[in-house]
Amino acid sequence: NAGVTQTPKFQVLKTGQSMTLQCAQDMNHEYMSWYRQDPGMGLRLIHYSVGAGITDQGEVPNGYNVSRSTTEDFPLRLLSAAPSQTSVYFCASSYRGAGDTQYFGPGTRLTVL
Amino acid sequence: EDQVTQSPEALRLQEGESSSLNCSYTVSGLRGLFWYRQDPGKGPEFLFTLYSAGEEKEKERLKATLTKKESFLHITAPKPEDSATYLCALLGSGNTGKLIFGQGTTLQVKP
């Protein structure tokens, strides 16, 4: 099993550009989530999904969109990038929910100029 | 409001010098407290889950304990390879699918 994969590993955007961060898992997990990690602020939940076709907002959802058309994939879309979205983004998955062991991807380091 | 606070922010130890990391929490009805380890440039990796006050879990040099207000991660005779950031997380109260993380404690163990 590849586990949780994320692409790209690094990305530089200009303010106003849009892009999609990819996340995929091959463990047949129902629950997937996106976090951002900033210095001194820990991991903050952006959006999560409890299954295909179902998504919900986390703590910091503004400026981000998600969809879950398959069990395996959970892409995160930045609609119009802002410097405040410079961060490291982690995708995670678990068997059923937030209370199960979370398996994290390797992260995407995003810089918005 | 559900909240998780970790202390200290950073901790430097000599190899073999035991210590503890603290995670204070507030939640309406604890449904799970989690410890993760994160190495630089990588995603967090699961260590322990605790569910009720008095519960303890151990793995090699690490032992996690839980009270009604705090969790401790005790590190006994640490080695340089224990250097990492340790994250505490709480399952949010109510019918939510949310995990709430603390800021983390960065541990450096010097040989």
mmCIF file of C-alpha atoms in Angstrom:
data_model
loop_
_atom_site.group_PDB
_atom_site.id
_atom_site.type_symbol
_atom_site.label_atom_id
_atom_site.label_comp_id
_atom_site.label_asym_id
_atom_site.label_seq_id
_atom_site.Cartn_x
_atom_site.Cartn_y
_atom_site.Cartn_z
ATOM 1 C CA ASN A 1 0.000 0.000 0.000
ATOM 2 C CA ALA A 2 1.207 3.504 -0.840
ATOM 3 C CA GLY A 3 -0.804 4.929 2.081
ATOM 4 C CA VAL A 4 -1.690 8.618 1.727
ATOM 5 C CA THR A 5 -0.052 10.431 -1.172
ATOM 6 C CA GLN A 6 0.007 14.161 -1.833
ATOM 7 C CA THR A 7 1.066 16.136 -4.881
ATOM 8 C CA PRO A 8 2.807 18.428 -5.455
ATOM 9 C CA LYS A 9 5.422 18.429 -2.693
ATOM 10 C CA PHE A 10 6.260 22.105 -3.248
ATOM 11 C CA GLN A 11 4.370 24.891 -5.018
ATOM 12 C CA VAL A 12 4.841 28.634 -5.510
ATOM 13 C CA LEU A 13 1.852 30.715 -6.587
ATOM 14 C CA LYS A 14 1.222 34.355 -7.291
ATOM 15 C CA THR A 15 -1.588 36.168 -5.495
ATOM 16 C CA GLY A 16 -4.890 35.526 -7.247
ATOM 17 C CA GLN A 17 -3.881 32.282 -8.930
ATOM 18 C CA SER A 18 -5.875 29.127 -8.342
ATOM 19 C CA MET A 19 -4.655 25.583 -7.920
ATOM 20 C CA THR A 20 -5.597 22.137 -6.653
ATOM 21 C CA LEU A 21 -3.677 20.126 -4.096
ATOM 22 C CA GLN A 22 -4.127 16.423 -4.715
ATOM 23 C CA CYS A 23 -4.626 13.782 -2.035
ATOM 24 C CA ALA A 24 -5.212 10.068 -2.546
ATOM 25 C CA GLN A 25 -5.327 7.017 -0.278
ATOM 26 C CA ASP A 26 -5.401 3.325 -1.128
ATOM 27 C CA MET A 27 -6.555 1.975 2.235
ATOM 28 C CA ASN A 28 -10.308 2.179 1.521
ATOM 29 C CA HIS A 29 -10.714 4.729 4.304
ATOM 30 C CA GLU A 30 -14.033 6.527 4.647
ATOM 31 C CA TYR A 31 -12.766 9.607 6.515
ATOM 32 C CA MET A 32 -10.411 12.117 4.885
ATOM 33 C CA SER A 33 -9.356 15.579 5.988
ATOM 34 C CA TRP A 34 -7.167 18.539 5.151
ATOM 35 C CA TYR A 35 -5.077 20.498 7.651
ATOM 36 C CA ARG A 36 -2.773 23.454 7.401
ATOM 37 C CA GLN A 37 0.232 23.808 9.680
ATOM 38 C CA ASP A 38 1.705 27.187 10.528
ATOM 39 C CA PRO A 39 4.530 27.946 12.974
ATOM 40 C CA GLY A 40 3.253 28.199 16.547
ATOM 41 C CA MET A 41 -0.332 27.319 15.582
ATOM 42 C CA GLY A 42 -0.296 23.571 15.269
ATOM 43 C CA LEU A 43 -2.514 21.729 12.787
ATOM 44 C CA ARG A 44 -5.804 23.428 11.916
ATOM 45 C CA LEU A 45 -8.613 21.577 10.186
ATOM 46 C CA ILE A 46 -9.724 23.066 6.856
ATOM 47 C CA HIS A 47 -12.323 20.598 5.515
ATOM 48 C CA TYR A 48 -13.182 16.975 6.081
ATOM 49 C CA SER A 49 -15.233 14.201 4.510
ATOM 50 C CA VAL A 50 -16.900 11.192 6.118
ATOM 51 C CA GLY A 51 -17.445 9.444 2.804
ATOM 52 C CA ALA A 52 -17.850 9.884 -0.934
ATOM 53 C CA GLY A 53 -20.218 12.761 -1.688
ATOM 54 C CA ILE A 54 -20.123 14.150 1.880
ATOM 55 C CA THR A 55 -17.950 17.074 2.980
ATOM 56 C CA ASP A 56 -18.040 19.560 5.846
ATOM 57 C CA GLN A 57 -16.153 22.592 7.043
ATOM 58 C CA GLY A 58 -13.451 22.578 9.651
ATOM 59 C CA GLU A 59 -11.942 25.403 11.658
ATOM 60 C CA VAL A 60 -10.469 27.481 8.789
ATOM 61 C CA PRO A 61 -12.460 26.780 5.569
ATOM 62 C CA ASN A 62 -12.487 30.235 3.961
ATOM 63 C CA GLY A 63 -10.715 30.406 0.600
ATOM 64 C CA TYR A 64 -10.721 26.637 0.127
ATOM 65 C CA ASN A 65 -13.054 24.236 -1.678
ATOM 66 C CA VAL A 66 -13.258 20.443 -1.531
ATOM 67 C CA SER A 67 -15.211 17.653 -3.155
ATOM 68 C CA ARG A 68 -15.209 13.891 -2.670
ATOM 69 C CA SER A 69 -16.382 12.078 -5.796
ATOM 70 C CA THR A 70 -14.562 8.825 -4.961
ATOM 71 C CA THR A 71 -13.479 7.097 -1.754
ATOM 72 C CA GLU A 72 -9.815 7.368 -2.786
ATOM 73 C CA ASP A 73 -9.446 11.049 -3.707
ATOM 74 C CA PHE A 74 -9.979 14.262 -1.765
ATOM 75 C CA PRO A 75 -8.598 17.307 -3.639
ATOM 76 C CA LEU A 76 -8.276 20.739 -2.025
ATOM 77 C CA ARG A 77 -8.851 23.747 -4.262
ATOM 78 C CA LEU A 78 -7.510 27.229 -3.617
ATOM 79 C CA LEU A 79 -9.875 29.557 -5.440
ATOM 80 C CA SER A 80 -7.799 32.763 -5.458
ATOM 81 C CA ALA A 81 -4.529 32.371 -3.591
ATOM 82 C CA ALA A 82 -3.548 34.926 -0.942
ATOM 83 C CA PRO A 83 -0.244 35.347 0.955
ATOM 84 C CA SER A 84 -2.107 34.293 4.138
ATOM 85 C CA GLN A 85 -2.482 30.841 2.585
ATOM 86 C CA THR A 86 1.270 30.295 2.634
ATOM 87 C CA SER A 87 1.556 27.176 4.752
ATOM 88 C CA VAL A 88 2.262 23.458 4.827
ATOM 89 C CA TYR A 89 -0.813 21.418 3.945
ATOM 90 C CA PHE A 90 -1.407 17.884 5.174
ATOM 91 C CA CYS A 91 -4.011 15.412 4.039
ATOM 92 C CA ALA A 92 -5.040 12.596 6.383
ATOM 93 C CA SER A 93 -7.305 9.576 6.232
ATOM 94 C CA SER A 94 -8.751 7.092 8.693
ATOM 95 C CA TYR A 95 -10.993 4.047 8.640
ATOM 96 C CA ARG A 96 -14.263 5.681 9.718
ATOM 97 C CA GLY A 97 -13.868 8.976 11.548
ATOM 98 C CA ALA A 98 -11.814 11.576 13.386
ATOM 99 C CA GLY A 99 -11.576 9.283 16.423
ATOM 100 C CA ASP A 100 -9.727 6.579 14.519
ATOM 101 C CA THR A 101 -5.980 6.531 13.911
ATOM 102 C CA GLN A 102 -5.174 9.206 11.341
ATOM 103 C CA TYR A 103 -2.698 8.422 8.561
ATOM 104 C CA PHE A 104 -1.057 11.562 7.247
ATOM 105 C CA GLY A 105 0.456 12.293 3.867
ATOM 106 C CA PRO A 106 3.927 13.818 3.463
ATOM 107 C CA GLY A 107 2.600 17.356 3.041
ATOM 108 C CA THR A 108 2.626 20.115 0.415
ATOM 109 C CA ARG A 109 4.624 23.262 1.111
ATOM 110 C CA LEU A 110 2.819 26.196 -0.530
ATOM 111 C CA THR A 111 4.184 29.706 -0.905
ATOM 112 C CA VAL A 112 1.974 32.513 -2.185
ATOM 113 C CA LEU A 113 3.821 35.623 -3.339
ATOM 114 C CA GLU B 1 -15.226 25.626 23.713
ATOM 115 C CA ASP B 2 -12.984 22.626 23.055
ATOM 116 C CA GLN B 3 -9.353 23.517 23.557
ATOM 117 C CA VAL B 4 -5.915 21.885 23.675
ATOM 118 C CA THR B 5 -2.798 23.570 25.063
ATOM 119 C CA GLN B 6 0.653 21.984 25.087
ATOM 120 C CA SER B 7 3.672 22.936 27.159
ATOM 121 C CA PRO B 8 6.487 23.592 26.949
ATOM 122 C CA GLU B 9 6.800 24.809 23.340
ATOM 123 C CA ALA B 10 10.339 23.470 23.174
ATOM 124 C CA LEU B 11 12.377 21.154 25.359
ATOM 125 C CA ARG B 12 16.070 20.324 25.240
ATOM 126 C CA LEU B 13 17.297 17.237 27.058
ATOM 127 C CA GLN B 14 20.547 15.426 27.382
ATOM 128 C CA GLU B 15 20.512 11.786 26.331
ATOM 129 C CA GLY B 16 19.227 9.747 29.282
ATOM 130 C CA GLU B 17 17.569 12.729 31.001
ATOM 131 C CA SER B 18 13.920 11.781 31.579
ATOM 132 C CA SER B 19 11.134 14.383 31.382
ATOM 133 C CA SER B 20 7.447 14.920 30.646
ATOM 134 C CA LEU B 21 5.435 16.859 28.089
ATOM 135 C CA ASN B 22 2.095 18.326 29.100
ATOM 136 C CA CYS B 23 -1.221 18.549 27.236
ATOM 137 C CA SER B 24 -4.043 20.436 28.988
ATOM 138 C CA TYR B 25 -7.511 20.150 27.537
ATOM 139 C CA THR B 26 -11.098 21.284 27.928
ATOM 140 C CA VAL B 27 -13.939 19.377 26.295
ATOM 141 C CA SER B 28 -17.530 18.517 27.025
ATOM 142 C CA GLY B 29 -17.324 14.749 27.393
ATOM 143 C CA LEU B 30 -13.967 13.260 26.452
ATOM 144 C CA ARG B 31 -14.239 10.844 23.532
ATOM 145 C CA GLY B 32 -10.537 10.423 22.845
ATOM 146 C CA LEU B 33 -7.164 12.087 23.353
ATOM 147 C CA PHE B 34 -4.369 11.314 20.907
ATOM 148 C CA TRP B 35 -0.609 11.695 20.744
ATOM 149 C CA TYR B 36 1.271 11.974 17.445
ATOM 150 C CA ARG B 37 4.942 12.322 16.616
ATOM 151 C CA GLN B 38 6.105 14.536 13.746
ATOM 152 C CA ASP B 39 9.604 14.478 12.285
ATOM 153 C CA PRO B 40 10.856 17.534 10.344
ATOM 154 C CA GLY B 41 9.462 17.689 6.813
ATOM 155 C CA LYS B 42 7.078 14.775 7.370
ATOM 156 C CA GLY B 43 3.463 14.178 8.313
ATOM 157 C CA PRO B 44 2.500 13.235 11.877
ATOM 158 C CA GLU B 45 2.575 9.581 12.923
ATOM 159 C CA PHE B 46 0.194 8.068 15.455
ATOM 160 C CA LEU B 47 1.500 7.103 18.896
ATOM 161 C CA PHE B 48 -1.338 6.614 21.405
ATOM 162 C CA THR B 49 -5.055 6.976 22.058
ATOM 163 C CA LEU B 50 -6.415 7.487 25.594
ATOM 164 C CA TYR B 51 -10.111 7.435 26.476
ATOM 165 C CA SER B 52 -10.585 7.760 30.230
ATOM 166 C CA ALA B 53 -8.877 9.255 33.280
ATOM 167 C CA GLY B 54 -6.348 6.861 34.781
ATOM 168 C CA GLU B 55 -5.578 5.170 31.505
ATOM 169 C CA GLU B 56 -1.930 4.646 30.543
ATOM 170 C CA LYS B 57 -0.281 3.458 27.316
ATOM 171 C CA GLU B 58 3.385 2.609 26.745
ATOM 172 C CA LYS B 59 5.651 2.209 23.745
ATOM 173 C CA GLU B 60 9.399 1.792 24.167
ATOM 174 C CA ARG B 61 10.624 4.877 26.088
ATOM 175 C CA LEU B 62 7.279 6.685 25.882
ATOM 176 C CA LYS B 63 4.361 6.469 28.297
ATOM 177 C CA ALA B 64 1.161 8.482 27.940
ATOM 178 C CA THR B 65 -1.130 9.111 30.908
ATOM 179 C CA LEU B 66 -4.489 10.838 31.264
ATOM 180 C CA THR B 67 -6.331 12.760 33.980
ATOM 181 C CA LYS B 68 -9.626 14.639 33.744
ATOM 182 C CA LYS B 69 -7.839 17.825 32.694
ATOM 183 C CA GLU B 70 -4.405 16.822 31.400
ATOM 184 C CA SER B 71 -2.391 14.251 29.558
ATOM 185 C CA PHE B 72 1.310 13.690 30.005
ATOM 186 C CA LEU B 73 3.813 12.112 27.653
ATOM 187 C CA HIS B 74 6.629 10.771 29.804
ATOM 188 C CA ILE B 75 9.944 10.113 28.095
ATOM 189 C CA THR B 76 12.276 7.816 30.004
ATOM 190 C CA ALA B 77 16.017 7.853 29.254
ATOM 191 C CA PRO B 78 15.534 9.531 25.847
ATOM 192 C CA LYS B 79 17.844 8.965 22.912
ATOM 193 C CA PRO B 80 18.699 11.412 20.085
ATOM 194 C CA GLU B 81 16.309 9.534 17.781
ATOM 195 C CA ASP B 82 13.425 10.623 20.058
ATOM 196 C CA SER B 83 13.974 14.191 18.831
ATOM 197 C CA ALA B 84 10.767 15.304 17.113
ATOM 198 C CA THR B 85 7.676 17.438 17.593
ATOM 199 C CA TYR B 86 5.031 15.740 19.723
ATOM 200 C CA LEU B 87 1.426 16.701 19.037
ATOM 201 C CA CYS B 88 -1.582 16.216 21.293
ATOM 202 C CA ALA B 89 -5.083 16.129 19.787
ATOM 203 C CA LEU B 90 -8.641 15.930 21.069
ATOM 204 C CA LEU B 91 -11.786 14.577 19.456
ATOM 205 C CA GLY B 92 -14.225 17.495 19.460
ATOM 206 C CA SER B 93 -17.359 17.309 21.577
ATOM 207 C CA GLY B 94 -20.798 16.739 20.116
ATOM 208 C CA ASN B 95 -21.527 15.009 16.864
ATOM 209 C CA THR B 96 -18.549 16.418 14.988
ATOM 210 C CA GLY B 97 -15.944 14.814 12.827
ATOM 211 C CA LYS B 98 -13.255 17.152 14.030
ATOM 212 C CA LEU B 99 -9.863 16.572 15.593
ATOM 213 C CA ILE B 100 -8.417 19.542 17.489
ATOM 214 C CA PHE B 101 -4.628 19.732 17.745
ATOM 215 C CA GLY B 102 -2.412 21.536 20.213
ATOM 216 C CA GLN B 103 0.547 23.626 19.083
ATOM 217 C CA GLY B 104 3.040 20.840 19.747
ATOM 218 C CA THR B 105 6.198 20.445 21.815
ATOM 219 C CA THR B 106 9.494 20.272 19.941
ATOM 220 C CA LEU B 107 11.871 17.933 21.724
ATOM 221 C CA GLN B 108 15.614 17.935 21.100
ATOM 222 C CA VAL B 109 17.732 15.222 22.706
ATOM 223 C CA LYS B 110 21.447 15.844 22.623
ATOM 224 C CA PRO B 111 23.985 12.995 22.788
#
